[in-house]
Amino acid sequence: MHRTLLLAAYIWLTFSGTLHFLVDVVSQYVRHKRVPGPETTLYYGLNTSFALGQVVFGLLCLWLTWQAPALGDQREVTAISFAAAAGWIAITFTFMRYWEPKMNILVFLALLAGATLIR
C-alpha cells in the first residue's frame, strides 16, 4: 500500500503539473490572452518553471519508485519530497492568486503524508 500511495502521489504531481502548463501557459499563449510586456514574461516564466518543475520532479520520483522501490522507504527521499512540496506551497501562496495550484499541491502533500504514515 505504501508503494501504491507513493506512485499515486507522483502520478498526481506529474499530471497536475502537465495540466497547469497546458492551461496557464500554452492555452493563454495560443489564444493571445496577455499583452506582450514584462508582466506577461514574468507570468509565463513563473508558471512555466512551476509546472515543469513539478513534471520533472514527478517523473524522476516515479522512475525511482518504479525501479528502486526500496528508496521510497528511506526518510531522506521522503524529506526531499516534503521539502519540494513546501517550496511549491510557498510559491503558490506568495505569487499565485488562483486556488487550483494550491489544491493540487495539497492533494500531493496528502498522498505523500498517507504514504509516509503507512510505511
CSV table of N, CA and C in Angstrom, one decimal:
chain,number,residue,atom,x,y,z
A,1,MET,N,0.8,-1.2,0.0
A,1,MET,CA,0.0,0.0,0.0
A,1,MET,C,0.9,1.3,0.0
A,2,HIS,N,2.0,1.2,0.7
A,2,HIS,CA,2.9,2.3,0.7
A,2,HIS,C,3.4,2.7,-0.7
A,3,ARG,N,3.8,1.7,-1.4
A,3,ARG,CA,4.3,2.0,-2.8
A,3,ARG,C,3.2,2.5,-3.7
A,4,THR,N,2.0,2.0,-3.5
A,4,THR,CA,0.8,2.4,-4.3
A,4,THR,C,0.5,3.9,-4.0
A,5,LEU,N,0.6,4.3,-2.8
A,5,LEU,CA,0.3,5.7,-2.5
A,5,LEU,C,1.5,6.6,-3.0
A,6,LEU,N,2.7,6.1,-2.9
A,6,LEU,CA,3.8,6.9,-3.5
A,6,LEU,C,3.6,7.1,-5.0
A,7,LEU,N,3.3,6.0,-5.7
A,7,LEU,CA,3.1,6.1,-7.1
A,7,LEU,C,1.9,7.1,-7.4
A,8,ALA,N,0.8,7.0,-6.6
A,8,ALA,CA,-0.3,7.9,-6.8
A,8,ALA,C,0.1,9.3,-6.6
A,9,ALA,N,0.9,9.6,-5.6
A,9,ALA,CA,1.3,11.0,-5.3
A,9,ALA,C,2.2,11.5,-6.5
A,10,TYR,N,3.1,10.7,-7.0
A,10,TYR,CA,4.0,11.2,-8.0
A,10,TYR,C,3.2,11.3,-9.4
A,11,ILE,N,2.3,10.4,-9.6
A,11,ILE,CA,1.5,10.5,-10.8
A,11,ILE,C,0.6,11.7,-10.7
A,12,TRP,N,0.0,12.0,-9.6
A,12,TRP,CA,-0.8,13.2,-9.4
A,12,TRP,C,0.1,14.4,-9.7
A,13,LEU,N,1.3,14.5,-9.1
A,13,LEU,CA,2.2,15.6,-9.3
A,13,LEU,C,2.5,15.8,-10.8
A,14,THR,N,2.8,14.8,-11.5
A,14,THR,CA,3.1,14.9,-12.9
A,14,THR,C,1.9,15.3,-13.7
A,15,PHE,N,0.8,14.7,-13.4
A,15,PHE,CA,-0.5,15.0,-14.1
A,15,PHE,C,-0.9,16.5,-13.9
A,16,SER,N,-0.9,16.9,-12.6
A,16,SER,CA,-1.3,18.3,-12.3
A,16,SER,C,-0.4,19.3,-12.9
A,17,GLY,N,0.9,19.0,-12.9
A,17,GLY,CA,1.9,19.9,-13.4
A,17,GLY,C,1.7,20.1,-14.9
A,18,THR,N,1.5,18.9,-15.6
A,18,THR,CA,1.2,19.0,-17.1
A,18,THR,C,0.0,19.8,-17.4
A,19,LEU,N,-1.1,19.6,-16.6
A,19,LEU,CA,-2.3,20.3,-16.9
A,19,LEU,C,-2.1,21.8,-16.6
A,20,HIS,N,-1.4,22.1,-15.5
A,20,HIS,CA,-1.1,23.5,-15.2
A,20,HIS,C,-0.3,24.2,-16.3
A,21,PHE,N,0.6,23.5,-16.9
A,21,PHE,CA,1.4,24.1,-18.0
A,21,PHE,C,0.5,24.3,-19.2
A,22,LEU,N,-0.3,23.3,-19.5
A,22,LEU,CA,-1.2,23.4,-20.7
A,22,LEU,C,-2.2,24.5,-20.6
A,23,VAL,N,-2.8,24.6,-19.4
A,23,VAL,CA,-3.9,25.6,-19.2
A,23,VAL,C,-3.3,27.0,-19.0
A,24,ASP,N,-2.3,27.2,-18.1
A,24,ASP,CA,-1.9,28.5,-17.8
A,24,ASP,C,-0.8,29.1,-18.7
A,25,VAL,N,-0.2,28.3,-19.5
A,25,VAL,CA,0.9,28.8,-20.3
A,25,VAL,C,0.5,28.6,-21.8
A,26,VAL,N,0.3,27.4,-22.2
A,26,VAL,CA,0.1,27.1,-23.6
A,26,VAL,C,-1.2,27.7,-24.1
A,27,SER,N,-2.3,27.4,-23.4
A,27,SER,CA,-3.6,27.9,-23.9
A,27,SER,C,-3.7,29.4,-23.9
A,28,GLN,N,-3.1,30.1,-22.9
A,28,GLN,CA,-3.1,31.5,-22.9
A,28,GLN,C,-2.2,32.1,-24.0
A,29,TYR,N,-1.1,31.4,-24.3
A,29,TYR,CA,-0.3,31.9,-25.3
A,29,TYR,C,-0.9,31.7,-26.7
A,30,VAL,N,-1.5,30.6,-26.9
A,30,VAL,CA,-2.2,30.3,-28.2
A,30,VAL,C,-3.3,31.3,-28.4
A,31,ARG,N,-4.1,31.6,-27.4
A,31,ARG,CA,-5.3,32.5,-27.5
A,31,ARG,C,-4.9,33.9,-27.4
A,32,HIS,N,-3.6,34.3,-27.2
A,32,HIS,CA,-3.2,35.7,-27.1
A,32,HIS,C,-3.9,36.4,-26.0
A,33,LYS,N,-4.0,35.8,-24.9
A,33,LYS,CA,-4.8,36.4,-23.7
A,33,LYS,C,-4.0,37.5,-23.0
A,34,ARG,N,-2.7,37.6,-23.2
A,34,ARG,CA,-1.9,38.5,-22.5
A,34,ARG,C,-1.1,39.4,-23.5
A,35,VAL,N,-1.1,40.7,-23.1
A,35,VAL,CA,-0.4,41.7,-24.0
A,35,VAL,C,1.1,41.5,-23.7
A,36,PRO,N,2.0,41.5,-24.8
A,36,PRO,CA,3.4,41.4,-24.6
A,36,PRO,C,3.9,42.5,-23.6
A,37,GLY,N,4.8,42.1,-22.7
A,37,GLY,CA,5.4,43.1,-21.8
A,37,GLY,C,6.1,42.3,-20.7
A,38,PRO,N,6.7,43.1,-19.8
A,38,PRO,CA,7.4,42.5,-18.6
A,38,PRO,C,6.5,41.6,-17.7
A,39,GLU,N,5.3,42.1,-17.5
A,39,GLU,CA,4.4,41.3,-16.6
A,39,GLU,C,4.0,40.0,-17.3
A,40,THR,N,3.8,40.0,-18.6
A,40,THR,CA,3.5,38.7,-19.3
A,40,THR,C,4.7,37.8,-19.2
A,41,THR,N,5.9,38.3,-19.4
A,41,THR,CA,7.1,37.5,-19.4
A,41,THR,C,7.2,36.9,-18.0
A,42,LEU,N,7.0,37.6,-16.9
A,42,LEU,CA,7.1,37.1,-15.6
A,42,LEU,C,6.0,36.1,-15.3
A,43,TYR,N,4.8,36.3,-15.8
A,43,TYR,CA,3.7,35.4,-15.6
A,43,TYR,C,4.0,34.0,-16.3
A,44,TYR,N,4.4,34.1,-17.6
A,44,TYR,CA,4.8,32.9,-18.3
A,44,TYR,C,6.0,32.2,-17.7
A,45,GLY,N,7.0,32.9,-17.3
A,45,GLY,CA,8.1,32.3,-16.6
A,45,GLY,C,7.8,31.7,-15.3
A,46,LEU,N,7.0,32.3,-14.5
A,46,LEU,CA,6.7,31.7,-13.2
A,46,LEU,C,5.9,30.4,-13.4
A,47,ASN,N,4.9,30.5,-14.2
A,47,ASN,CA,4.0,29.3,-14.4
A,47,ASN,C,4.7,28.2,-15.1
A,48,THR,N,5.6,28.5,-16.1
A,48,THR,CA,6.4,27.5,-16.8
A,48,THR,C,7.3,26.8,-15.8
A,49,SER,N,8.1,27.6,-15.1
A,49,SER,CA,9.1,26.9,-14.2
A,49,SER,C,8.3,26.2,-13.1
A,50,PHE,N,7.2,26.7,-12.6
A,50,PHE,CA,6.5,26.0,-11.5
A,50,PHE,C,5.9,24.6,-12.1
A,51,ALA,N,5.3,24.7,-13.2
A,51,ALA,CA,4.7,23.5,-13.8
A,51,ALA,C,5.7,22.4,-14.2
A,52,LEU,N,6.7,22.9,-15.0
A,52,LEU,CA,7.7,22.0,-15.5
A,52,LEU,C,8.6,21.4,-14.4
A,53,GLY,N,8.8,22.2,-13.3
A,53,GLY,CA,9.5,21.7,-12.1
A,53,GLY,C,8.7,20.5,-11.5
A,54,GLN,N,7.4,20.7,-11.4
A,54,GLN,CA,6.6,19.6,-10.9
A,54,GLN,C,6.6,18.3,-11.8
A,55,VAL,N,6.6,18.6,-13.1
A,55,VAL,CA,6.6,17.4,-14.0
A,55,VAL,C,7.9,16.7,-13.9
A,56,VAL,N,9.0,17.4,-14.0
A,56,VAL,CA,10.3,16.8,-13.9
A,56,VAL,C,10.5,16.0,-12.6
A,57,PHE,N,10.2,16.7,-11.5
A,57,PHE,CA,10.3,16.1,-10.2
A,57,PHE,C,9.4,14.8,-10.1
A,58,GLY,N,8.2,15.0,-10.5
A,58,GLY,CA,7.3,13.8,-10.5
A,58,GLY,C,7.7,12.7,-11.3
A,59,LEU,N,8.2,12.9,-12.6
A,59,LEU,CA,8.7,11.9,-13.4
A,59,LEU,C,10.0,11.2,-12.8
A,60,LEU,N,10.9,12.0,-12.3
A,60,LEU,CA,12.1,11.4,-11.6
A,60,LEU,C,11.7,10.5,-10.5
A,61,CYS,N,10.8,11.0,-9.6
A,61,CYS,CA,10.4,10.2,-8.5
A,61,CYS,C,9.6,9.0,-8.9
A,62,LEU,N,8.8,9.1,-9.9
A,62,LEU,CA,8.0,7.9,-10.5
A,62,LEU,C,9.0,6.9,-10.9
A,63,TRP,N,10.0,7.3,-11.7
A,63,TRP,CA,11.0,6.4,-12.2
A,63,TRP,C,11.8,5.7,-11.0
A,64,LEU,N,12.1,6.5,-10.0
A,64,LEU,CA,12.8,5.9,-8.9
A,64,LEU,C,11.9,5.0,-8.1
A,65,THR,N,10.7,5.3,-7.9
A,65,THR,CA,9.8,4.5,-7.2
A,65,THR,C,9.5,3.2,-7.9
A,66,TRP,N,9.5,3.3,-9.2
A,66,TRP,CA,9.2,2.1,-10.1
A,66,TRP,C,10.5,1.2,-10.1
A,67,GLN,N,11.6,1.8,-10.3
A,67,GLN,CA,12.9,1.0,-10.5
A,67,GLN,C,13.5,0.5,-9.2
A,68,ALA,N,13.5,1.3,-8.2
A,68,ALA,CA,14.1,1.0,-6.9
A,68,ALA,C,13.1,1.3,-5.8
A,69,PRO,N,12.2,0.4,-5.5
A,69,PRO,CA,11.1,0.6,-4.5
A,69,PRO,C,11.7,0.8,-3.1
A,70,ALA,N,12.9,0.3,-2.8
A,70,ALA,CA,13.4,0.4,-1.5
A,70,ALA,C,13.8,1.9,-1.2
A,71,LEU,N,14.0,2.7,-2.2
A,71,LEU,CA,14.3,4.1,-2.0
A,71,LEU,C,13.1,4.8,-1.4
A,72,GLY,N,11.9,4.4,-1.7
A,72,GLY,CA,10.7,5.1,-1.2
A,72,GLY,C,10.6,4.9,0.3
A,73,ASP,N,11.2,3.9,0.8
A,73,ASP,CA,11.1,3.7,2.3
A,73,ASP,C,12.1,4.5,3.1
A,74,GLN,N,13.1,5.1,2.4
A,74,GLN,CA,14.1,5.9,3.1
A,74,GLN,C,13.6,7.3,3.5
A,75,ARG,N,13.9,7.7,4.7
A,75,ARG,CA,13.5,9.0,5.2
A,75,ARG,C,14.0,10.2,4.4
A,76,GLU,N,15.2,10.1,3.9
A,76,GLU,CA,15.8,11.2,3.1
A,76,GLU,C,15.0,11.5,1.8
A,77,VAL,N,14.5,10.4,1.2
A,77,VAL,CA,13.7,10.6,-0.1
A,77,VAL,C,12.4,11.3,0.3
A,78,THR,N,11.8,10.8,1.4
A,78,THR,CA,10.5,11.4,1.8
A,78,THR,C,10.7,12.9,2.2
A,79,ALA,N,11.8,13.2,2.9
A,79,ALA,CA,12.1,14.5,3.3
A,79,ALA,C,12.3,15.4,2.1
A,80,ILE,N,13.0,15.0,1.1
A,80,ILE,CA,13.2,15.8,-0.1
A,80,ILE,C,11.8,16.1,-0.8
A,81,SER,N,10.9,15.1,-0.8
A,81,SER,CA,9.6,15.3,-1.4
A,81,SER,C,8.8,16.3,-0.6
A,82,PHE,N,8.9,16.2,0.7
A,82,PHE,CA,8.1,17.2,1.6
A,82,PHE,C,8.7,18.6,1.4
A,83,ALA,N,10.0,18.7,1.3
A,83,ALA,CA,10.7,20.0,1.1
A,83,ALA,C,10.3,20.6,-0.3
A,84,ALA,N,10.2,19.7,-1.3
A,84,ALA,CA,9.7,20.2,-2.6
A,84,ALA,C,8.3,20.7,-2.5
A,85,ALA,N,7.4,19.9,-1.8
A,85,ALA,CA,6.0,20.4,-1.7
A,85,ALA,C,5.9,21.7,-0.9
A,86,ALA,N,6.8,21.8,0.1
A,86,ALA,CA,6.8,23.1,0.9
A,86,ALA,C,7.2,24.2,0.0
A,87,GLY,N,8.1,24.0,-0.8
A,87,GLY,CA,8.5,25.1,-1.8
A,87,GLY,C,7.4,25.5,-2.7
A,88,TRP,N,6.8,24.5,-3.3
A,88,TRP,CA,5.7,24.8,-4.2
A,88,TRP,C,4.5,25.4,-3.5
A,89,ILE,N,4.2,25.1,-2.2
A,89,ILE,CA,3.2,25.7,-1.5
A,89,ILE,C,3.6,27.2,-1.2
A,90,ALA,N,4.8,27.4,-0.9
A,90,ALA,CA,5.3,28.8,-0.7
A,90,ALA,C,5.1,29.6,-1.9
A,91,ILE,N,5.5,29.1,-3.1
A,91,ILE,CA,5.3,29.8,-4.3
A,91,ILE,C,3.9,30.1,-4.6
A,92,THR,N,3.0,29.1,-4.4
A,92,THR,CA,1.6,29.4,-4.7
A,92,THR,C,0.9,30.4,-3.8
A,93,PHE,N,1.2,30.4,-2.5
A,93,PHE,CA,0.6,31.3,-1.6
A,93,PHE,C,1.3,32.7,-1.8
A,94,THR,N,2.5,32.8,-2.3
A,94,THR,CA,3.1,34.1,-2.4
A,94,THR,C,2.8,34.7,-3.7
A,95,PHE,N,2.8,34.0,-4.8
A,95,PHE,CA,2.8,34.6,-6.2
A,95,PHE,C,1.5,34.3,-7.0
A,96,MET,N,0.7,33.3,-6.6
A,96,MET,CA,-0.4,32.9,-7.4
A,96,MET,C,-1.7,33.2,-6.7
A,97,ARG,N,-2.6,33.9,-7.4
A,97,ARG,CA,-3.9,34.3,-6.8
A,97,ARG,C,-5.0,33.2,-6.8
A,98,TYR,N,-4.9,32.3,-7.8
A,98,TYR,CA,-6.0,31.3,-8.0
A,98,TYR,C,-5.7,30.1,-7.2
A,99,TRP,N,-6.8,29.3,-6.9
A,99,TRP,CA,-6.7,28.2,-5.9
A,99,TRP,C,-6.3,26.9,-6.5
A,100,GLU,N,-6.4,26.7,-7.8
A,100,GLU,CA,-6.1,25.4,-8.4
A,100,GLU,C,-4.7,24.8,-8.1
A,101,PRO,N,-3.6,25.6,-8.3
A,101,PRO,CA,-2.3,25.1,-7.9
A,101,PRO,C,-2.1,24.8,-6.4
A,102,LYS,N,-2.8,25.6,-5.6
A,102,LYS,CA,-2.7,25.3,-4.1
A,102,LYS,C,-3.4,24.0,-3.8
A,103,MET,N,-4.6,23.7,-4.4
A,103,MET,CA,-5.3,22.5,-4.2
A,103,MET,C,-4.4,21.3,-4.7
A,104,ASN,N,-3.8,21.4,-5.9
A,104,ASN,CA,-3.1,20.3,-6.4
A,104,ASN,C,-1.9,19.9,-5.6
A,105,ILE,N,-1.2,20.9,-5.0
A,105,ILE,CA,-0.1,20.6,-4.1
A,105,ILE,C,-0.6,20.0,-2.8
A,106,LEU,N,-1.7,20.5,-2.3
A,106,LEU,CA,-2.2,20.0,-1.1
A,106,LEU,C,-2.7,18.5,-1.2
A,107,VAL,N,-3.2,18.2,-2.4
A,107,VAL,CA,-3.5,16.8,-2.7
A,107,VAL,C,-2.2,15.9,-2.8
A,108,PHE,N,-1.2,16.4,-3.4
A,108,PHE,CA,0.1,15.7,-3.4
A,108,PHE,C,0.6,15.5,-2.0
A,109,LEU,N,0.5,16.6,-1.2
A,109,LEU,CA,1.0,16.5,0.1
A,109,LEU,C,0.2,15.5,1.0
A,110,ALA,N,-1.1,15.4,0.8
A,110,ALA,CA,-1.9,14.5,1.5
A,110,ALA,C,-1.6,13.0,1.1
A,111,LEU,N,-1.4,12.8,-0.2
A,111,LEU,CA,-1.0,11.5,-0.7
A,111,LEU,C,0.4,11.1,-0.1
A,112,LEU,N,1.3,12.0,-0.1
A,112,LEU,CA,2.7,11.8,0.4
A,112,LEU,C,2.6,11.5,1.9
A,113,ALA,N,1.8,12.3,2.6
A,113,ALA,CA,1.7,12.0,4.1
A,113,ALA,C,1.1,10.7,4.3
A,114,GLY,N,0.1,10.3,3.6
A,114,GLY,CA,-0.5,9.0,3.7
A,114,GLY,C,0.4,7.9,3.5
A,115,ALA,N,1.3,8.0,2.5
A,115,ALA,CA,2.3,7.0,2.2
A,115,ALA,C,3.3,6.9,3.3
A,116,THR,N,3.7,8.1,3.9
A,116,THR,CA,4.6,8.1,4.9
A,116,THR,C,4.1,7.5,6.2
A,117,LEU,N,2.8,7.7,6.5
A,117,LEU,CA,2.2,7.2,7.7
A,117,LEU,C,2.0,5.7,7.6
A,118,ILE,N,1.8,5.2,6.4
A,118,ILE,CA,1.5,3.7,6.2
A,118,ILE,C,2.9,3.0,6.3
A,119,ARG,N,3.9,3.6,6.0
A,119,ARG,CA,5.2,2.9,6.0
A,119,ARG,C,5.4,2.3,7.3
